[in-house]
Amino acid sequence: MIRLFLRLWLITGACFVVSVLGLNLLLDRIYSPVQDALFVQQLRGQVHTLREGLAGRDRAQQRQQLAQWQPHYGIALSLLDTPPTVSADEQAALRAHGFVVRDAFQWVLLPIDGAEGRWLSLRLPGEVSMTLHMTILAYVSVLSLLGASIFLWVRLLWRDLEILRGHADRIGAGDLHARAQVSPRSQIRVIVEHSNRMARRVADLVQGQRDLTHAVSHELRTPVARLAFGLDLVEEASEERRPALLQGMRADLAELNRLVNELLAYERLEHRDDDRRWPAVDALRWLQDSLADPLRDAAATGIGLALCRCDAASLHVDARLMQLALSNLVCNALRHARSQVQVSLLQTDDDCCLRVDDDGEGIAEADRLRVLQPFTRLDDSRNRDTGGFGLGLAIARRIAERHHGSVVVSRASLGGARLEIRWPCARG
């Protein structure tokens, strides 16, 4: 802290001293000629009066007259015993104004009798100026006050920087829940807020990775166990049973492959692309293309799937990712619907909304946030034909977040679950 304070103080003090000296020199250069001319004009009247009052008198009378005038003048009046030596510049000034000035306008000389070469001397009072000691004292006082102000500012700044450094040390030591607290008036308040947001983001990522690792190990346990058990059975099974056992093992491998693909899709969506601008797509055609495969699945299960509404003419979205999100919502609805699923695309002035309604059991209010987490299945089904892996809605949530939106779960007018992807329309 002391090094920072001294550096700032020296730089600021040097700038102050140089600025004052430079400003004085500049003002002297600008205003000195003006002041000189003004002084000459102010002195002309007194010079004329003195010259006229002394003209035509001998030296003794002039000295007597000056003695009478002296108490009424604030300047020293005297006659010179010998004429002064006048330079060329002073001769020009004498011709122009009738008198000569010396010693920075503190001494005025004027001829009063050209024949005898008598000159009158006017000594003005010296200017009241600061002595060297007073000047040094003034500069030291100003620099001391400046140093005290800088020290106070640096002390407060350093205290907050120490808080931020301690926060970084705790994060580095593994305390991901540590947060820095500074005054709302702190100079680094914005930096601390960003640091806290970063810490929360890191904590969420680490916790998410832990949960994901635990969930993956849990999901892999069942198909791997079935494969191991199937291998044991294949070795001992008869020729007639082997095809069925191998078919089951192939199904387990397919399940593992689907799990890996969904995990890869989920992880690829981890990083948001805030600066991405997506081209416009035809909304109705995109919806029809996106629902082509789900329509075949719905027909196979006997559940009605209908596109009920399309408000938008075009959408600024990542068409491939948003199609994946919609497909996941529809597949989830088809698994839980009794007889029908409805899809709608709504648009307001600010937001777009993809809505999927079903007439199934619905999702309890207490589970509406939990269902969006990876590997969450409210029915706890382990059947790969109906339960899935619990990644579909989590993938849809990440796709919505990539579009600066969210997934909202509520109750549908059909009686089942309503799943909506909402995002800003102006993201183009």
C-alpha atoms as one frame of an Amber mdcrd trajectory, in Angstrom:
protein
   0.000   0.000   0.000   2.837   2.433   0.915   4.445   1.956  -2.488   1.160
   2.708  -4.264   0.572   5.757  -2.056   4.071   7.169  -2.625   3.840   6.608
  -6.355   0.479   8.367  -6.631   1.574  11.171  -4.298   4.808  11.851  -6.154
   3.142  11.785  -9.555   0.236  13.984  -8.432   2.524  16.385  -6.542   4.894
  16.717  -9.477   1.974  17.380 -11.820   0.652  20.020  -9.402   3.991  21.860
  -9.069   4.679  21.747 -12.803   1.138  22.939 -13.546   1.408  25.904 -11.142
   4.816  26.976 -12.421   3.815  26.519 -16.030   0.584  28.451 -15.519   2.470
  31.326 -13.876   4.904  31.510 -16.769   2.077  31.401 -19.282   0.083  34.121
 -17.520   3.175  36.304 -17.199   3.859  35.937 -20.903   0.262  36.778 -21.799
  -0.547  39.570 -19.332   2.818  41.260 -18.687   2.707  43.404 -21.874  -0.860
  44.416 -21.068   0.038  45.325 -17.479   3.094  47.289 -18.623   1.032  49.329
 -21.052  -1.616  49.944 -18.391   1.037  51.102 -15.891   2.447  53.564 -18.396
  -0.993  55.023 -19.067  -1.723  55.364 -15.346   1.625  57.117 -14.724   1.359
  59.685 -17.506  -0.940  61.993 -15.552   1.296  62.150 -12.476   4.403  62.665
 -14.601   2.754  65.564 -16.432   1.664  67.196 -13.170   5.126  66.903 -11.627
   6.875  68.224 -14.720   4.558  71.242 -15.008   4.898  71.979 -11.293   8.684
  72.036 -11.427   9.140  73.742 -14.784  10.722  77.224 -14.757  12.272  76.936
 -11.293  15.853  76.696 -10.253  17.295  73.677  -8.462  16.722  75.051  -4.944
  13.112  75.946  -5.669  12.531  72.541  -7.200  13.944  70.789  -4.130  11.779
  72.961  -1.888   8.684  72.145  -3.974   9.451  68.414  -3.845   9.778  68.616
  -0.067   6.309  70.181   0.080   4.834  67.493  -2.196   6.561  64.517  -0.610
   4.092  64.000   2.312   1.228  63.791  -0.169   2.841  61.209  -2.452   3.302
  57.523  -1.741   6.504  57.537  -3.766   9.985  58.926  -3.114  10.633  62.160
  -5.074  14.173  63.411  -5.630  16.349  65.332  -8.089  19.316  63.558  -9.646
  22.638  65.311  -9.290  23.827  63.995 -12.654  21.798  62.935 -15.703  21.375
  59.138 -16.032  22.795  57.137 -18.886  19.908  56.254 -21.190  19.968  53.224
 -23.485  18.552  53.131 -26.994  15.342  51.411 -25.858  14.934  53.947 -23.057
  15.452  56.802 -25.517  12.615  55.381 -27.646  10.380  55.153 -24.555  11.388
  58.707 -23.590  10.329  60.001 -26.977   7.060  58.076 -26.841   5.971  58.705
 -23.244   8.266  61.415 -21.858   9.775  59.252 -19.111  11.827  56.115 -18.546
  10.994  53.155 -16.274  13.496  50.793 -14.665  13.643  47.965 -12.127  10.379
  46.351 -13.263   8.452  49.658 -13.089   9.706  50.452  -9.573  11.885  53.420
 -10.682  10.682  56.219 -12.983  13.016  58.863 -14.455  11.815  61.960 -16.294
  13.638  65.051 -17.543  12.278  68.323 -16.141  14.727  70.822 -17.567  16.238
  69.907 -20.839  18.630  72.888 -20.892  20.341  72.106 -17.603  19.846  68.348
 -17.852  17.935  68.011 -14.604  16.044  64.740 -14.013  13.403  63.807 -11.484
  13.532  60.372  -9.822  10.372  58.603  -8.637  10.895  55.513  -6.474   7.708
  53.483  -6.184   7.116  51.221  -3.161   8.312  47.655  -3.751   5.778  44.966
  -4.566   4.557  42.839  -1.715   5.728  39.374  -2.711   6.145  36.046  -0.962
   9.577  35.256   0.350  11.248  31.992  -0.552  10.399  30.542   2.858   6.739
  31.509   2.509   6.630  30.010  -0.988   8.150  26.749   0.206   5.749  26.658
   3.169   2.757  27.175   0.861   3.852  24.396  -1.483   4.571  22.020   1.410
   1.152  22.736   2.936  -0.673  22.061  -0.322   1.342  18.900  -1.003   0.742
  17.668   2.560  -3.002  18.157   2.208  -2.882  16.435  -1.168  -0.878  13.564
   0.336  -3.355  13.132   3.199  -6.261  12.955   0.740  -4.448  10.442  -1.464
  -3.460   8.345   1.563  -7.078   8.163   2.755  -8.274   7.167  -0.718  -5.505
   4.572  -1.142  -6.197   3.176   2.341  -9.872   2.584   1.542  -9.036   1.171
  -1.879  -6.368  -1.137  -0.443  -8.768  -2.423   2.210 -11.260  -3.445  -0.470
  -8.490  -4.957  -2.593  -7.414  -7.046   0.402 -11.004  -8.262   0.751 -11.037
  -9.207  -2.932  -7.650 -10.944  -2.639  -8.850 -12.911   0.383 -11.940 -13.919
  -1.576  -9.761 -15.160  -4.444  -7.560 -17.085  -1.985 -10.583 -18.808  -0.457
 -11.906 -19.726  -3.892  -8.487 -21.079  -4.836  -8.419 -23.118  -1.627 -11.691
 -24.804  -2.582 -14.229 -22.718  -0.642 -16.536 -22.128  -3.596 -19.243 -20.631
  -1.388 -17.030 -17.715  -0.257 -18.326 -14.269  -1.230 -16.686 -10.850  -0.951
 -18.554  -7.997   0.738 -17.592  -4.338   0.253 -19.306  -1.007   0.802 -21.834
   0.089  -1.842 -19.649   3.199  -2.271 -16.485   1.181  -2.860 -14.360   2.056
  -5.887 -14.174  -1.631  -6.856 -17.783  -2.564  -6.103 -18.453  -3.538  -9.733
 -15.342  -5.747  -9.817 -16.384  -7.447  -6.567 -19.887  -8.076  -7.918 -18.432
  -9.657 -11.058 -16.087 -11.740  -8.903 -19.003 -12.981  -6.811 -20.976 -13.853
  -9.926 -17.974 -15.725 -11.273 -17.641 -17.602  -7.966 -21.310 -18.556  -8.059
 -20.921 -19.708 -11.650 -17.865 -21.805 -10.774 -19.648 -23.284  -7.760 -22.656
 -24.173  -9.914 -20.419 -25.738 -12.559 -18.477 -27.800 -10.032 -21.649 -28.924
  -8.292 -23.194 -29.721 -11.651 -20.186 -31.806 -12.624 -20.354 -33.676  -9.326
 -24.051 -34.344  -9.734 -23.541 -35.349 -13.344 -20.721 -37.731 -12.455 -22.836
 -39.322  -9.748 -25.847 -39.581 -12.044 -23.817 -41.024 -14.914 -22.321 -43.690
 -12.679 -25.807 -44.488 -11.446 -27.218 -44.683 -14.973 -24.359 -46.842 -16.238
 -24.631 -49.332 -13.417 -27.836 -51.010 -14.631 -26.998 -51.593 -18.343 -23.420
 -52.603 -17.483 -24.710 -55.051 -14.887 -27.174 -56.443 -17.434 -24.374 -56.842
 -19.970 -22.164 -58.648 -17.459 -25.035 -60.879 -16.458 -25.871 -61.497 -20.130
 -22.291 -62.514 -20.900 -22.419 -65.077 -18.123 -25.714 -66.424 -19.456 -24.463
 -66.554 -23.053 -21.550 -68.745 -22.051 -23.873 -71.274 -20.429 -26.956 -70.881
 -22.656 -28.045 -73.303 -25.303 -27.987 -72.473 -28.988 -31.736 -71.799 -28.945
 -31.500 -69.153 -26.161 -28.385 -67.371 -27.381 -30.074 -65.219 -30.075 -32.524
 -63.812 -27.532 -29.741 -63.111 -25.031 -27.586 -61.469 -27.687 -30.547 -59.359
 -28.772 -30.971 -58.158 -25.189 -27.276 -57.337 -24.976 -27.499 -55.374 -28.225
 -30.406 -53.442 -26.730 -28.298 -52.694 -23.644 -25.460 -51.471 -25.872 -27.918
 -49.303 -27.812 -29.122 -47.877 -24.501 -25.534 -47.072 -23.522 -24.985 -45.456
 -26.921 -28.086 -43.282 -26.493 -26.931 -42.299 -23.020 -23.489 -41.288 -24.318
 -25.030 -39.292 -27.175 -27.368 -37.445 -24.816 -24.509 -36.747 -22.418 -22.407
 -35.326 -25.245 -25.318 -33.170 -26.405 -25.857 -31.937 -22.852 -22.180 -31.079
 -22.348 -21.871 -29.303 -25.710 -24.589 -26.920 -24.553 -22.660 -25.959 -21.418
 -21.081 -22.852 -22.955 -23.343 -19.975 -23.935 -22.625 -17.982 -27.063 -23.767
 -14.495 -26.030 -22.658 -12.731 -29.220 -24.226 -15.177 -31.669 -26.777 -13.850
 -34.145 -28.947 -16.435 -35.828 -30.517 -16.032 -39.274 -34.268 -15.877 -39.665
 -36.145 -19.112 -40.407 -39.678 -19.575 -41.668 -41.608 -20.369 -38.487 -44.414
 -22.520 -39.916 -42.166 -24.578 -42.166 -39.671 -25.070 -39.334 -42.452 -26.291
 -37.052 -43.734 -28.716 -39.662 -40.240 -30.119 -40.260 -39.557 -30.370 -36.522
 -42.783 -32.286 -35.870 -42.382 -34.777 -38.730 -40.660 -37.491 -36.655 -42.772
 -36.929 -33.503 -45.916 -37.252 -35.655 -44.824 -40.741 -36.752 -44.089 -41.701
 -33.134 -47.487 -40.380 -32.062 -49.258 -42.330 -34.807 -47.478 -45.511 -33.696
 -48.677 -45.061 -30.104 -52.199 -43.932 -30.997 -51.825 -40.471 -29.431 -52.997
 -37.396 -31.315 -50.332 -34.749 -31.972 -51.535 -31.429 -33.410 -50.028 -28.053
 -34.269 -52.685 -25.686 -32.940 -51.231 -22.220 -33.408 -48.347 -20.381 -35.096
 -48.274 -16.619 -34.460 -44.796 -15.821 -35.772 -43.905 -15.534 -39.448 -40.182
 -16.011 -38.797 -37.845 -16.831 -35.924 -34.262 -15.859 -35.132 -33.064 -19.113
 -33.559 -30.528 -21.861 -33.944 -32.918 -24.018 -35.963 -31.127 -27.316 -35.263
 -30.855 -26.833 -31.497 -34.363 -25.447 -31.093 -35.686 -28.405 -33.099 -33.912
 -30.726 -30.649 -35.465 -28.869 -27.714 -38.959 -29.044 -29.223 -38.509 -32.735
 -30.022 -37.529 -33.427 -26.406 -40.592 -31.594 -25.091 -42.909 -33.418 -27.489
 -41.372 -36.837 -26.752 -41.787 -36.195 -23.039 -45.426 -35.230 -23.605 -46.063
 -38.327 -25.748 -44.725 -40.581 -22.975 -47.133 -39.158 -20.415 -50.207 -38.167
 -22.475 -53.399 -40.200 -22.410 -54.761 -39.282 -25.819 -53.520 -35.957 -27.186
 -50.628 -33.489 -27.327 -50.909 -29.919 -28.617 -48.043 -27.734 -29.905 -48.271
 -23.925 -30.249 -45.913 -21.105 -31.187 -46.920 -17.821 -29.533 -45.412 -14.381
 -29.992 -45.741 -11.076 -28.138 -43.941  -7.788 -28.696 -40.941  -8.952 -26.681
 -41.000 -12.745 -26.356 -41.550 -15.933 -28.308 -42.977 -19.058 -26.701 -42.983
 -22.693 -27.822 -45.754 -24.452 -25.878 -46.383 -28.191 -25.581 -49.531 -29.363
 -23.713 -50.595 -32.913 -22.880 -53.571 -34.503 -21.113 -51.573 -36.760 -18.807
 -51.135 -36.690 -15.054 -49.273 -33.377 -15.072 -46.312 -32.359 -12.924 -46.755
 -31.417  -9.284 -45.830 -27.832  -8.451 -43.121 -28.991  -6.045 -41.400 -30.919
  -8.863 -41.540 -28.278 -11.615 -38.017 -27.007 -11.057 -36.493 -30.358 -10.198
 -37.756 -31.961 -13.398 -35.471 -29.652 -15.428 -32.329 -31.025 -13.768 -30.344
 -33.786 -15.530 -31.219 -37.435 -14.771 -34.445 -36.471 -13.020 -37.377 -38.840
 -13.594 -40.412 -38.236 -11.466 -41.813 -41.736 -12.040 -38.458 -43.319 -11.076
 -38.920 -45.638 -14.013 -36.020 -47.893 -14.891 -37.671 -49.180 -18.031 -35.778
 -47.934 -21.070 -38.943 -48.143 -23.141 -40.849 -45.575 -21.051 -38.563 -43.902
 -18.576 -35.731 -42.471 -20.671 -32.622 -41.076 -19.006 -34.031 -37.844 -17.626
 -31.851 -35.667 -19.875 -34.422 -34.446 -22.403 -35.807 -31.532 -20.394 -32.343
 -30.615 -19.099 -31.110 -30.364 -22.699 -34.137 -28.240 -23.602 -33.364 -25.932
 -20.656 -29.783 -25.425 -21.812 -30.907 -24.712 -25.368 -33.348 -22.127 -24.012
 -30.569 -20.543 -21.941 -28.365 -20.355 -25.036 -31.160 -18.277 -26.582 -31.293
 -16.125 -23.394 -34.546 -17.795 -22.441 -35.901 -20.398 -20.050 -38.155 -23.449
 -19.765 -41.328 -22.977 -17.716 -43.418 -25.861 -16.369 -47.076 -25.323 -15.470
 -50.483 -26.987 -15.795 -52.105 -27.272 -19.217 -55.725 -26.551 -20.033 -55.940
 -30.208 -21.155 -55.295 -31.239 -17.563 -51.728 -32.480 -17.954 -48.347 -30.751
 -18.074 -47.556 -27.577 -19.992 -43.920 -27.142 -21.019 -42.908 -23.803 -22.532
 -39.656 -22.495 -24.001 -39.615 -18.699 -23.767 -36.924 -16.455 -25.271 -36.608
 -12.837 -26.469 -37.870 -12.277 -29.997 -35.374  -9.514 -30.730 -32.416 -11.904
 -30.652 -31.538 -11.559 -34.302
